[in-house]
Amino acid sequence: MNRPISLAASALLVCLLAACLPSAAAPAALPTLAPSPAVTNTIKVITVEPTLTAIPASPTPENPTPAPTIEPSPTTSVLGFFTFPPDVNPLTGLQVADPALVNRMPVMVKISNYPRYGRPQSGLGSADLVFEYYIGYEVNRFLAIFLSEDPKEAGPIRSGRLVDAQLGMMYPGYLVYGNADLAVEEHLEKFLDKRLLPTKLSPCPPVCGDDTHSLAGMFTYPAEVRTYMTEKTGLPNQAPDLRGMIFDTRLPQSEHPGLVIAINFGVENRGEWHYNRDTGLYQKWIETGEYENDKLVMIPHVDKLNQKQLEYANVIILFADYIQYAPTLHDITIWGNTQGQKAVFFRDGVMTVGSWRTISQDKPIQFFNQFNMPYSLKPGRTWIVLASLQSPLEEPAPGNF
């Protein structure tokens, strides 16, 4: 399973290098960020044209995998336009065995991708929704949301970031994170208040680790987070309103294949998604930091708990405005996007270019297709990458992404 592979197709290259981000002169102190669409208006953003060195694209095979034939099914069940049945997860569109599994507070966990010795991570295979974003110095991080399925453990836990306040308001749940800088901590407390669980304030359980100062030593237990936080805060363990995502078993109205997606956060920070026609899901691959024939060695990205490769039904790239206060201090403008920013959707081996919007600070992100109509996700788990507006989107070979 962990044997290095030779990539089988040219890939969609989404570069998220530090040079791709707009920068602003770092203020002496982080300004107070108000929960309004004008959150970044007080910051002067200087756009810099990026100079990029692309990683060589994987060779196109002699017999590339053909694009899936788009044949809409005669019947379908569209979920999410107005509401969800009580036994359907609003984050996946999937039915659950017990409605209680979706009538409870989500648990949000900040999970590390660097340093590499913290891989493979625990719990990513159980998350209903994952956000992936850039945090500086060519490093990325994950925010995993657990609702219908609680893994045995999740982690390694890492620090909170400014954007977590926005995401924590839009997908209300308990946020478990490995502490934060003072200015970020105050920002998170302002918006999420009782729903925060930094590792420094948590007993074991629900957060445990051999070394609290280790970059990969702390893990949390989502089921025990709910129990502890309910008792500590007095907040009811009930599901918030998570409506906003729409699910449809039918294929989207697009004939553009999307079989391989490669995402670069740095010269040696690369993740890939390969469409598996047998399962109808995208499988994740991750770099090892080693090279073979001048190319990064990629291996299956697995969940530590079961050693199974991560598989997601939907992979989405959202282009958003990154604001840089310092090399490792960014915010990402999610709120206030009422007019729509570019989005690229992948499901069932098909790519669709559309847009994403936010209608409220306390409602999930909404997705729209190329016709400006609501975009329907495939029922299942979704992985969302937050790319900067300056990140280039490339298609090295026609029909291969």
PDB file of N, CA and C in Angstrom, residues 3 23 36 46 60 95 115 125 136 155 171 190 203 235 310 315 371 374 382 393 401:
ATOM      1  N   ARG A   3       3.881   1.575  -1.165  1.00  0.00           N
ATOM      2  CA  ARG A   3       4.941   1.539  -2.164  1.00  0.00           C
ATOM      3  C   ARG A   3       4.864   2.784  -3.047  1.00  0.00           C
ATOM      4  N   SER A  23       0.164  40.434  -0.013  1.00  0.00           N
ATOM      5  CA  SER A  23       0.760  40.732   1.285  1.00  0.00           C
ATOM      6  C   SER A  23       0.395  42.134   1.727  1.00  0.00           C
ATOM      7  N   SER A  36     -18.071  41.275   9.803  1.00  0.00           N
ATOM      8  CA  SER A  36     -18.831  41.949   8.764  1.00  0.00           C
ATOM      9  C   SER A  36     -18.162  41.703   7.443  1.00  0.00           C
ATOM     10  N   ILE A  46      -1.391  44.554  -1.224  1.00  0.00           N
ATOM     11  CA  ILE A  46      -0.554  44.770  -2.401  1.00  0.00           C
ATOM     12  C   ILE A  46      -0.471  43.458  -3.156  1.00  0.00           C
ATOM     13  N   THR A  60       1.697  11.631 -19.157  1.00  0.00           N
ATOM     14  CA  THR A  60       0.420  11.088 -19.599  1.00  0.00           C
ATOM     15  C   THR A  60       0.632   9.654 -20.057  1.00  0.00           C
ATOM     16  N   GLN A  95     -27.824   8.773   4.535  1.00  0.00           N
ATOM     17  CA  GLN A  95     -28.695   8.313   5.605  1.00  0.00           C
ATOM     18  C   GLN A  95     -27.867   7.645   6.694  1.00  0.00           C
ATOM     19  N   PRO A 115       4.989  18.667  10.918  1.00  0.00           N
ATOM     20  CA  PRO A 115       6.032  17.915  10.226  1.00  0.00           C
ATOM     21  C   PRO A 115       5.544  16.549   9.765  1.00  0.00           C
ATOM     22  N   GLY A 125     -10.269   9.859   7.815  1.00  0.00           N
ATOM     23  CA  GLY A 125     -11.156   8.991   7.051  1.00  0.00           C
ATOM     24  C   GLY A 125     -12.576   8.975   7.571  1.00  0.00           C
ATOM     25  N   GLY A 136       1.390  29.385   5.847  1.00  0.00           N
ATOM     26  CA  GLY A 136       2.671  30.069   5.776  1.00  0.00           C
ATOM     27  C   GLY A 136       3.843  29.118   5.639  1.00  0.00           C
ATOM     28  N   GLY A 155      -6.203  13.566  15.200  1.00  0.00           N
ATOM     29  CA  GLY A 155      -5.002  14.368  15.390  1.00  0.00           C
ATOM     30  C   GLY A 155      -3.887  13.929  14.460  1.00  0.00           C
ATOM     31  N   TYR A 171     -20.218  26.546  10.558  1.00  0.00           N
ATOM     32  CA  TYR A 171     -20.469  25.127  10.835  1.00  0.00           C
ATOM     33  C   TYR A 171     -20.360  24.945  12.346  1.00  0.00           C
ATOM     34  N   LYS A 190     -13.769  35.740  20.770  1.00  0.00           N
ATOM     35  CA  LYS A 190     -14.790  36.737  20.467  1.00  0.00           C
ATOM     36  C   LYS A 190     -15.977  36.126  19.745  1.00  0.00           C
ATOM     37  N   PRO A 203      -8.627  18.649  30.113  1.00  0.00           N
ATOM     38  CA  PRO A 203      -8.098  17.487  30.836  1.00  0.00           C
ATOM     39  C   PRO A 203      -7.921  16.329  29.870  1.00  0.00           C
ATOM     40  N   LEU A 235     -24.165  23.979  27.262  1.00  0.00           N
ATOM     41  CA  LEU A 235     -24.797  24.075  25.953  1.00  0.00           C
ATOM     42  C   LEU A 235     -25.455  22.738  25.618  1.00  0.00           C
ATOM     43  N   LEU A 310      -7.484   7.485   2.187  1.00  0.00           N
ATOM     44  CA  LEU A 310      -8.578   8.450   2.281  1.00  0.00           C
ATOM     45  C   LEU A 310      -9.347   8.489   0.974  1.00  0.00           C
ATOM     46  N   VAL A 315     -14.371  16.707  -4.221  1.00  0.00           N
ATOM     47  CA  VAL A 315     -13.200  17.538  -3.956  1.00  0.00           C
ATOM     48  C   VAL A 315     -13.507  18.905  -4.559  1.00  0.00           C
ATOM     49  N   PHE A 371     -24.087  27.537 -14.596  1.00  0.00           N
ATOM     50  CA  PHE A 371     -25.300  28.239 -15.008  1.00  0.00           C
ATOM     51  C   PHE A 371     -25.852  29.120 -13.888  1.00  0.00           C
ATOM     52  N   PRO A 374     -27.874  26.282  -8.157  1.00  0.00           N
ATOM     53  CA  PRO A 374     -27.257  25.514  -7.072  1.00  0.00           C
ATOM     54  C   PRO A 374     -26.554  24.270  -7.590  1.00  0.00           C
ATOM     55  N   THR A 382     -16.898  15.360   1.750  1.00  0.00           N
ATOM     56  CA  THR A 382     -16.394  16.433   0.887  1.00  0.00           C
ATOM     57  C   THR A 382     -15.112  17.014   1.466  1.00  0.00           C
ATOM     58  N   LEU A 393      -4.532  27.994 -11.995  1.00  0.00           N
ATOM     59  CA  LEU A 393      -5.235  26.743 -12.254  1.00  0.00           C
ATOM     60  C   LEU A 393      -4.816  26.281 -13.638  1.00  0.00           C
ATOM     61  N   PHE A 401      -6.717  16.254 -15.418  1.00  0.00           N
ATOM     62  CA  PHE A 401      -6.567  17.320 -14.432  1.00  0.00           C
ATOM     63  C   PHE A 401      -5.711  16.851 -13.276  1.00  0.00           C
TER      64      PHE A 401
END
